[in-house]
């Protein structure tokens, strides 16, 4: 089966990394097209041997992208189209319909309460989403929380499949040599106590709460792996609180393993997550984990050993103080919730979905 994956961009991000993991395990002939920003994940996917096309959209209203994308689908004789992220879902579904492809799936990675991919879900955004959603075959929700939000928007439950995100636990295992190398590269002392967070630096991630919590913990370093529009404000907050020298911004990293190995405690302060992949990755690296929101753990992962906290810097401060006090110097055992999100298994589930949607039936069937 030939499958074209359509994604908005391929900079460093959770959805982008998730696509790369999926591509490496799908038993299909896959190619990728990115609408904009062929960033470092595009290079990584190409290095894996997968073709990546660049559509070069000039903006959100570049309607010329639709016929160009439809032409790419027709010329490539793809049997299925799978979209990722909002803009790719809108343009990809329309283009697939114009190209005559009947097997169309869209993964909803980033639908929160009142936000999608960090932007407000206005009435216009919802209307556009619902209008184009009907052109596809199914929408994949990465958690039960996302499924409930989609239903609340008006997407029929029968059109939704819940397939969680996956990880390669082997790629995230703890490595003491990598810990030392990462700390040395970032200028973090080998014996420092390090609290960490991973994710896009945007207001909804609430890394400001984490900075305020660490400000009340003397001799603790905060390591933030990720980049985004809130970085300048977060840097300013750290300086204002007098801990500019105790907050390390690692920037966008192609893979979280090095940063996770360098940490002693992981914290996810966001009160609204569609999945919370960084939390599962931290558990796979054997870290003690504090989190405010992580749907996979809320939907039956209580045995993970991670501690859920109410939102806010005060509860984070107290939780971090307790976690740092309890450090044993050894990494924790890997909980069962990590194995349940094995990417190889979940890629098989996605492949089965393509078949159920009628893969291989398109308008040029039988042509040569």
Tab-separated table of C-alpha atoms in Angstrom:
chain	number	residue	atom	x	y	z
A	1	UNK	CA	0.000	0.000	0.000
A	2	UNK	CA	1.280	3.487	-0.860
A	3	UNK	CA	0.535	6.022	1.853
A	4	UNK	CA	1.181	9.762	1.737
A	5	UNK	CA	1.541	11.441	5.126
A	6	UNK	CA	0.695	15.144	5.046
A	7	UNK	CA	1.968	17.283	7.926
A	8	UNK	CA	1.938	21.025	8.495
A	9	UNK	CA	5.664	21.303	9.234
A	10	UNK	CA	8.656	19.215	10.227
A	11	UNK	CA	10.375	21.332	12.823
A	12	UNK	CA	11.124	19.828	16.233
A	13	UNK	CA	7.867	18.893	17.974
A	14	UNK	CA	5.837	16.050	19.415
A	15	UNK	CA	3.644	15.384	16.365
A	16	UNK	CA	6.639	15.581	14.059
A	17	UNK	CA	8.674	13.106	16.119
A	18	UNK	CA	5.628	10.850	16.404
A	19	UNK	CA	5.350	10.741	12.616
A	20	UNK	CA	8.993	9.757	12.294
A	21	UNK	CA	8.552	6.893	14.769
A	22	UNK	CA	5.427	5.712	12.939
A	23	UNK	CA	7.112	5.778	9.525
A	24	UNK	CA	9.929	3.559	10.740
A	25	UNK	CA	7.482	0.803	11.652
A	26	UNK	CA	4.584	0.961	9.206
A	27	UNK	CA	4.662	-1.986	6.806
A	28	UNK	CA	3.707	0.205	3.856
A	29	UNK	CA	5.390	2.251	1.150
A	30	UNK	CA	5.211	5.685	2.760
A	31	UNK	CA	6.171	9.166	1.651
A	32	UNK	CA	5.736	12.507	3.395
A	33	UNK	CA	4.803	15.995	2.272
A	34	UNK	CA	5.322	18.981	4.560
A	35	UNK	CA	3.270	22.098	3.824
A	36	UNK	CA	5.846	24.454	5.377
A	37	UNK	CA	9.047	24.432	7.433
A	38	UNK	CA	11.067	21.408	6.305
A	39	UNK	CA	13.063	21.505	9.525
A	40	UNK	CA	15.354	19.035	11.284
A	41	UNK	CA	12.761	16.261	11.482
A	42	UNK	CA	12.520	16.324	7.669
A	43	UNK	CA	16.253	15.664	7.531
A	44	UNK	CA	15.898	12.835	10.058
A	45	UNK	CA	13.073	11.212	8.088
A	46	UNK	CA	15.085	11.441	4.879
A	47	UNK	CA	18.030	9.866	6.672
A	48	UNK	CA	15.710	6.957	7.495
A	49	UNK	CA	15.190	6.464	3.754
A	50	UNK	CA	11.713	8.013	3.393
A	51	UNK	CA	10.986	10.554	0.637
A	52	UNK	CA	9.937	13.975	1.935
A	53	UNK	CA	8.255	16.447	-0.441
A	54	UNK	CA	8.130	20.172	0.328
A	55	UNK	CA	4.952	21.938	-0.783
A	56	UNK	CA	6.174	25.440	0.096
A	57	UNK	CA	2.887	26.995	1.229
A	58	UNK	CA	3.174	30.774	1.469
A	59	UNK	CA	0.645	31.150	4.298
A	60	UNK	CA	-2.548	29.813	5.855
A	61	UNK	CA	-4.629	31.116	2.929
A	62	UNK	CA	-2.432	29.885	0.096
A	63	UNK	CA	-5.218	28.058	-1.738
A	64	UNK	CA	-2.871	27.161	-4.591
A	65	UNK	CA	-1.560	24.491	-2.235
A	66	UNK	CA	-4.709	22.415	-2.741
A	67	UNK	CA	-4.334	21.655	-6.465
A	68	UNK	CA	-0.573	21.204	-6.052
A	69	UNK	CA	-1.139	18.708	-3.256
A	70	UNK	CA	-3.881	16.925	-5.202
A	71	UNK	CA	-1.498	16.643	-8.164
A	72	UNK	CA	1.181	15.152	-5.934
A	73	UNK	CA	-1.305	12.559	-4.662
A	74	UNK	CA	-2.429	11.642	-8.179
A	75	UNK	CA	1.070	11.536	-9.648
A	76	UNK	CA	2.287	9.336	-6.804
A	77	UNK	CA	-0.698	7.000	-7.148
A	78	UNK	CA	-1.144	6.869	-3.412
A	79	UNK	CA	-3.708	4.473	-1.971
A	80	UNK	CA	-4.165	6.366	1.283
A	81	UNK	CA	-3.600	9.823	2.723
A	82	UNK	CA	-2.876	10.341	6.427
A	83	UNK	CA	-2.772	13.917	7.736
A	84	UNK	CA	-1.186	15.298	10.894
A	85	UNK	CA	-1.958	18.669	12.552
A	86	UNK	CA	-4.709	21.178	11.824
A	87	UNK	CA	-3.625	22.918	8.629
A	88	UNK	CA	-2.504	19.653	7.037
A	89	UNK	CA	-5.850	18.128	7.956
A	90	UNK	CA	-7.793	20.916	6.276
A	91	UNK	CA	-5.772	21.026	3.064
A	92	UNK	CA	-4.949	17.320	2.962
A	93	UNK	CA	-8.531	16.087	3.176
A	94	UNK	CA	-9.679	18.436	0.422
A	95	UNK	CA	-6.754	17.497	-1.831
A	96	UNK	CA	-7.286	13.775	-1.238
A	97	UNK	CA	-10.942	14.087	-2.219
A	98	UNK	CA	-10.006	15.971	-5.404
A	99	UNK	CA	-7.403	13.306	-6.217
A	100	UNK	CA	-9.980	10.531	-5.818
A	101	UNK	CA	-8.429	8.840	-2.787
A	102	UNK	CA	-11.022	7.169	-0.586
A	103	UNK	CA	-8.787	6.087	2.286
A	104	UNK	CA	-8.159	9.217	4.342
A	105	UNK	CA	-7.218	9.337	8.024
A	106	UNK	CA	-6.299	12.358	10.128
A	107	UNK	CA	-4.534	12.217	13.483
A	108	UNK	CA	-5.655	14.884	15.934
A	109	UNK	CA	-2.539	15.531	18.003
A	110	UNK	CA	-3.201	18.871	19.665
A	111	UNK	CA	-6.851	19.617	20.454
A	112	UNK	CA	-7.195	21.037	23.955
A	113	UNK	CA	-10.002	22.775	25.799
A	114	UNK	CA	-10.338	26.042	23.901
A	115	UNK	CA	-7.051	25.672	22.036
A	116	UNK	CA	-5.699	23.734	19.099
A	117	UNK	CA	-1.929	23.665	18.592
A	118	UNK	CA	-1.691	26.528	21.079
A	119	UNK	CA	-4.188	28.760	19.228
A	120	UNK	CA	-7.741	29.665	20.317
A	121	UNK	CA	-10.479	27.485	18.868
A	122	UNK	CA	-12.682	30.231	17.491
A	123	UNK	CA	-16.047	29.589	15.866
A	124	UNK	CA	-14.400	29.941	12.459
A	125	UNK	CA	-11.709	27.389	13.312
A	126	UNK	CA	-14.321	24.902	14.513
A	127	UNK	CA	-16.476	25.402	11.414
A	128	UNK	CA	-13.525	24.847	9.080
A	129	UNK	CA	-12.431	21.800	11.043
A	130	UNK	CA	-15.893	20.187	10.953
A	131	UNK	CA	-16.463	20.966	7.271
A	132	UNK	CA	-13.224	19.325	6.174
A	133	UNK	CA	-13.395	16.485	8.714
A	134	UNK	CA	-16.400	15.124	6.817
A	135	UNK	CA	-14.237	14.713	3.711
A	136	UNK	CA	-12.044	12.122	5.433
A	137	UNK	CA	-12.681	8.556	6.469
A	138	UNK	CA	-11.830	8.748	10.156
A	139	UNK	CA	-10.171	10.953	12.737
A	140	UNK	CA	-7.613	9.396	15.069
A	141	UNK	CA	-7.694	10.798	18.606
A	142	UNK	CA	-4.465	10.283	20.542
A	143	UNK	CA	-6.333	9.932	23.854
A	144	UNK	CA	-9.804	9.569	25.332
A	145	UNK	CA	-9.599	13.224	26.322
A	146	UNK	CA	-9.192	14.229	22.664
A	147	UNK	CA	-12.040	11.904	21.641
A	148	UNK	CA	-14.344	13.610	24.136
A	149	UNK	CA	-13.367	17.041	22.836
A	150	UNK	CA	-13.979	15.981	19.226
A	151	UNK	CA	-17.418	14.666	20.117
A	152	UNK	CA	-18.105	17.920	21.947
A	153	UNK	CA	-17.235	19.787	18.764
A	154	UNK	CA	-19.754	17.745	16.799
A	155	UNK	CA	-17.615	15.001	15.231
A	156	UNK	CA	-19.712	11.782	15.284
A	157	UNK	CA	-18.244	9.250	17.674
A	158	UNK	CA	-18.466	6.549	14.995
A	159	UNK	CA	-15.918	8.491	12.922
A	160	UNK	CA	-13.325	8.576	15.714
A	161	UNK	CA	-10.671	5.968	16.494
A	162	UNK	CA	-8.609	6.268	19.676
A	163	UNK	CA	-5.019	5.266	18.911
A	164	UNK	CA	-2.558	6.677	21.452
A	165	UNK	CA	0.868	8.003	20.635
A	166	UNK	CA	3.765	5.595	20.865
A	167	UNK	CA	7.373	5.609	21.980
A	168	UNK	CA	10.453	3.533	21.344
A	169	UNK	CA	11.431	2.752	24.928
A	170	UNK	CA	14.815	1.455	23.799
A	171	UNK	CA	15.687	4.892	22.427
A	172	UNK	CA	14.937	6.445	25.818
A	173	UNK	CA	16.728	4.105	28.205
A	174	UNK	CA	18.970	5.732	30.766
A	175	UNK	CA	22.664	6.020	29.926
A	176	UNK	CA	25.109	7.357	32.523
A	177	UNK	CA	27.704	8.294	29.890
A	178	UNK	CA	25.099	10.303	27.980
A	179	UNK	CA	24.117	11.984	31.252
A	180	UNK	CA	27.682	13.115	31.830
A	181	UNK	CA	28.149	14.247	28.230
A	182	UNK	CA	24.877	16.208	28.162
A	183	UNK	CA	25.606	17.942	31.461
A	184	UNK	CA	29.119	18.836	30.298
A	185	UNK	CA	27.784	20.241	27.008
A	186	UNK	CA	25.188	22.372	28.801
A	187	UNK	CA	27.532	23.519	31.564
A	188	UNK	CA	25.674	21.691	34.345
A	189	UNK	CA	27.882	20.391	37.192
A	190	UNK	CA	28.046	16.612	37.442
A	191	UNK	CA	26.856	16.651	41.081
A	192	UNK	CA	24.029	19.198	40.628
A	193	UNK	CA	20.415	18.343	41.424
A	194	UNK	CA	18.512	18.909	38.196
A	195	UNK	CA	14.770	19.309	37.692
A	196	UNK	CA	13.700	19.186	34.063
A	197	UNK	CA	10.884	19.774	31.631
A	198	UNK	CA	10.492	19.009	27.934
A	199	UNK	CA	8.150	20.653	25.467
A	200	UNK	CA	7.374	23.608	23.280
A	201	UNK	CA	7.921	26.875	25.130
A	202	UNK	CA	4.453	28.366	24.876
A	203	UNK	CA	2.142	29.815	27.549
A	204	UNK	CA	-0.159	26.762	27.768
A	205	UNK	CA	2.779	24.581	28.892
A	206	UNK	CA	3.055	26.696	32.088
A	207	UNK	CA	6.822	26.494	32.363
A	208	UNK	CA	6.532	29.816	34.199
A	209	UNK	CA	5.038	27.857	37.109
A	210	UNK	CA	8.022	25.531	37.026
A	211	UNK	CA	10.483	28.437	37.078
A	212	UNK	CA	8.678	29.940	40.078
A	213	UNK	CA	8.738	26.583	41.864
A	214	UNK	CA	12.469	26.101	41.318
A	215	UNK	CA	13.149	29.673	42.473
A	216	UNK	CA	12.094	28.523	45.956
A	217	UNK	CA	14.446	25.514	45.900
A	218	UNK	CA	18.053	26.583	46.602
A	219	UNK	CA	20.871	24.845	44.745
A	220	UNK	CA	18.495	23.230	42.229
A	221	UNK	CA	19.044	23.691	38.488
A	222	UNK	CA	16.146	23.736	36.035
A	223	UNK	CA	16.760	22.270	32.580
A	224	UNK	CA	14.190	23.107	29.904
A	225	UNK	CA	14.467	21.263	26.588
A	226	UNK	CA	12.454	22.891	23.825
A	227	UNK	CA	11.926	26.207	22.113
A	228	UNK	CA	9.019	28.434	21.225
A	229	UNK	CA	7.432	31.883	21.472
A	230	UNK	CA	7.557	32.049	25.285
A	231	UNK	CA	11.324	31.637	25.566
A	232	UNK	CA	12.072	35.363	25.860
A	233	UNK	CA	9.419	35.820	28.563
A	234	UNK	CA	10.632	32.760	30.476
A	235	UNK	CA	14.229	33.945	30.315
A	236	UNK	CA	13.115	37.326	31.651
A	237	UNK	CA	11.128	35.698	34.465
A	238	UNK	CA	14.130	33.646	35.565
A	239	UNK	CA	16.278	36.778	35.703
A	240	UNK	CA	13.560	38.705	37.557
A	241	UNK	CA	13.396	35.974	40.197
A	242	UNK	CA	17.178	35.985	40.537
A	243	UNK	CA	17.741	32.475	39.174
A	244	UNK	CA	18.901	33.271	35.639
A	245	UNK	CA	22.068	31.305	36.363
A	246	UNK	CA	20.044	28.293	37.541
A	247	UNK	CA	17.791	27.899	34.500
A	248	UNK	CA	19.336	26.193	31.470
A	249	UNK	CA	17.519	26.531	28.147
A	250	UNK	CA	18.707	23.645	25.968
A	251	UNK	CA	16.710	24.802	22.946
A	252	UNK	CA	14.963	22.524	20.485
A	253	UNK	CA	16.466	19.047	20.617
A	254	UNK	CA	15.926	16.395	17.927
A	255	UNK	CA	15.559	13.738	20.615
A	256	UNK	CA	14.794	14.062	24.319
A	257	UNK	CA	16.991	11.209	25.579
A	258	UNK	CA	20.092	13.254	26.376
A	259	UNK	CA	18.125	15.875	28.299
A	260	UNK	CA	16.159	13.217	30.202
A	261	UNK	CA	19.357	11.391	31.159
A	262	UNK	CA	20.748	14.667	32.523
A	263	UNK	CA	17.742	15.194	34.825
A	264	UNK	CA	17.066	13.881	38.339
A	265	UNK	CA	13.341	14.719	38.498
A	266	UNK	CA	10.929	15.421	35.649
A	267	UNK	CA	8.018	17.847	35.909
A	268	UNK	CA	5.177	18.590	33.489
A	269	UNK	CA	3.305	21.674	34.761
A	270	UNK	CA	0.803	21.992	31.880
A	271	UNK	CA	-2.807	21.764	33.026
A	272	UNK	CA	-4.000	20.841	29.544
A	273	UNK	CA	-2.442	18.083	27.466
A	274	UNK	CA	-3.860	16.088	24.584
A	275	UNK	CA	-1.507	13.238	25.429
A	276	UNK	CA	1.542	14.214	27.482
A	277	UNK	CA	4.162	12.284	25.540
A	278	UNK	CA	7.038	13.843	27.486
A	279	UNK	CA	5.686	12.298	30.693
A	280	UNK	CA	5.708	8.797	29.177
A	281	UNK	CA	9.202	9.381	27.781
A	282	UNK	CA	10.444	10.473	31.221
A	283	UNK	CA	9.006	7.303	32.767
A	284	UNK	CA	10.795	5.270	30.069
A	285	UNK	CA	14.047	6.914	31.183
A	286	UNK	CA	13.426	5.851	34.783
A	287	UNK	CA	12.815	9.330	36.193
A	288	UNK	CA	10.555	10.249	39.122
A	289	UNK	CA	7.757	12.225	37.475
A	290	UNK	CA	5.414	14.971	38.646
A	291	UNK	CA	2.630	16.031	36.313
A	292	UNK	CA	-0.519	18.128	36.253
A	293	UNK	CA	-2.146	16.583	33.159
A	294	UNK	CA	-1.350	13.390	31.221
A	295	UNK	CA	-4.381	11.619	29.679
A	296	UNK	CA	-2.693	8.184	29.317
A	297	UNK	CA	-2.121	8.118	33.076
A	298	UNK	CA	-5.544	9.533	33.851
A	299	UNK	CA	-7.123	6.876	31.597
A	300	UNK	CA	-5.798	3.902	33.538
A	301	UNK	CA	-2.093	4.432	34.191
A	302	UNK	CA	-2.247	4.947	37.957
A	303	UNK	CA	0.329	2.204	38.553
A	304	UNK	CA	2.983	4.294	36.801
A	305	UNK	CA	4.448	5.684	40.009
A	306	UNK	CA	4.150	9.219	38.637
A	307	UNK	CA	2.605	11.765	41.004
A	308	UNK	CA	-0.249	13.966	39.866
A	309	UNK	CA	-0.407	17.486	41.298
A	310	UNK	CA	-2.909	20.344	41.226
A	311	UNK	CA	-1.721	23.196	38.984
A	312	UNK	CA	0.334	26.069	40.340
A	313	UNK	CA	3.884	26.870	41.468
A	314	UNK	CA	3.246	26.178	45.164
A	315	UNK	CA	2.190	22.563	44.663
A	316	UNK	CA	5.024	22.055	42.171
A	317	UNK	CA	7.502	23.450	44.695
A	318	UNK	CA	6.323	21.098	47.435
A	319	UNK	CA	6.192	18.112	45.089
A	320	UNK	CA	9.689	18.779	43.768
A	321	UNK	CA	11.073	19.240	47.268
A	322	UNK	CA	9.713	15.833	48.279
A	323	UNK	CA	10.928	14.131	45.097
A	324	UNK	CA	14.427	15.575	45.461
A	325	UNK	CA	14.536	14.505	49.104
A	326	UNK	CA	13.659	10.930	48.115
A	327	UNK	CA	16.296	10.569	45.396
A	328	UNK	CA	18.207	7.302	45.784
A	329	UNK	CA	20.821	7.767	43.082
A	330	UNK	CA	19.321	4.914	41.067
A	331	UNK	CA	16.865	5.118	38.194
A	332	UNK	CA	13.393	3.712	38.768
A	333	UNK	CA	12.057	0.556	37.159
A	334	UNK	CA	10.075	1.119	33.965
A	335	UNK	CA	6.297	0.975	34.599
A	336	UNK	CA	3.884	-1.097	32.506
A	337	UNK	CA	2.281	2.006	30.978
A	338	UNK	CA	5.456	2.472	28.901
A	339	UNK	CA	5.091	-0.948	27.262
A	340	UNK	CA	1.447	-0.232	26.479
A	341	UNK	CA	2.606	2.643	24.286
A	342	UNK	CA	5.121	0.665	22.263
A	343	UNK	CA	5.292	2.245	18.808
A	344	UNK	CA	5.678	-1.062	16.965
A	345	UNK	CA	2.342	-2.314	18.273
A	346	UNK	CA	0.568	0.978	17.641
A	347	UNK	CA	1.935	1.189	14.082
A	348	UNK	CA	0.287	-2.164	13.466
A	349	UNK	CA	-3.002	-0.750	14.723
A	350	UNK	CA	-2.697	2.186	12.327
A	351	UNK	CA	-1.933	-0.169	9.434
A	352	UNK	CA	-5.031	-2.230	10.248
A	353	UNK	CA	-7.067	0.981	10.216
A	354	UNK	CA	-5.927	1.740	6.666
A	355	UNK	CA	-7.164	-1.668	5.578
A	356	UNK	CA	-10.531	-1.209	7.273
A	357	UNK	CA	-10.974	2.139	5.565
A	358	UNK	CA	-10.701	0.422	2.198
A	359	UNK	CA	-7.067	0.840	1.202
A	360	UNK	CA	-6.275	0.277	-2.443
A	361	UNK	CA	-9.640	1.481	-3.807
A	362	UNK	CA	-9.146	4.714	-5.755
A	363	UNK	CA	-10.259	6.293	-8.981
A	364	UNK	CA	-7.329	5.050	-11.093
A	365	UNK	CA	-7.517	1.420	-9.877
A	366	UNK	CA	-6.361	-0.881	-12.643
A	367	UNK	CA	-4.601	1.835	-14.654
A	368	UNK	CA	-0.970	1.317	-15.682
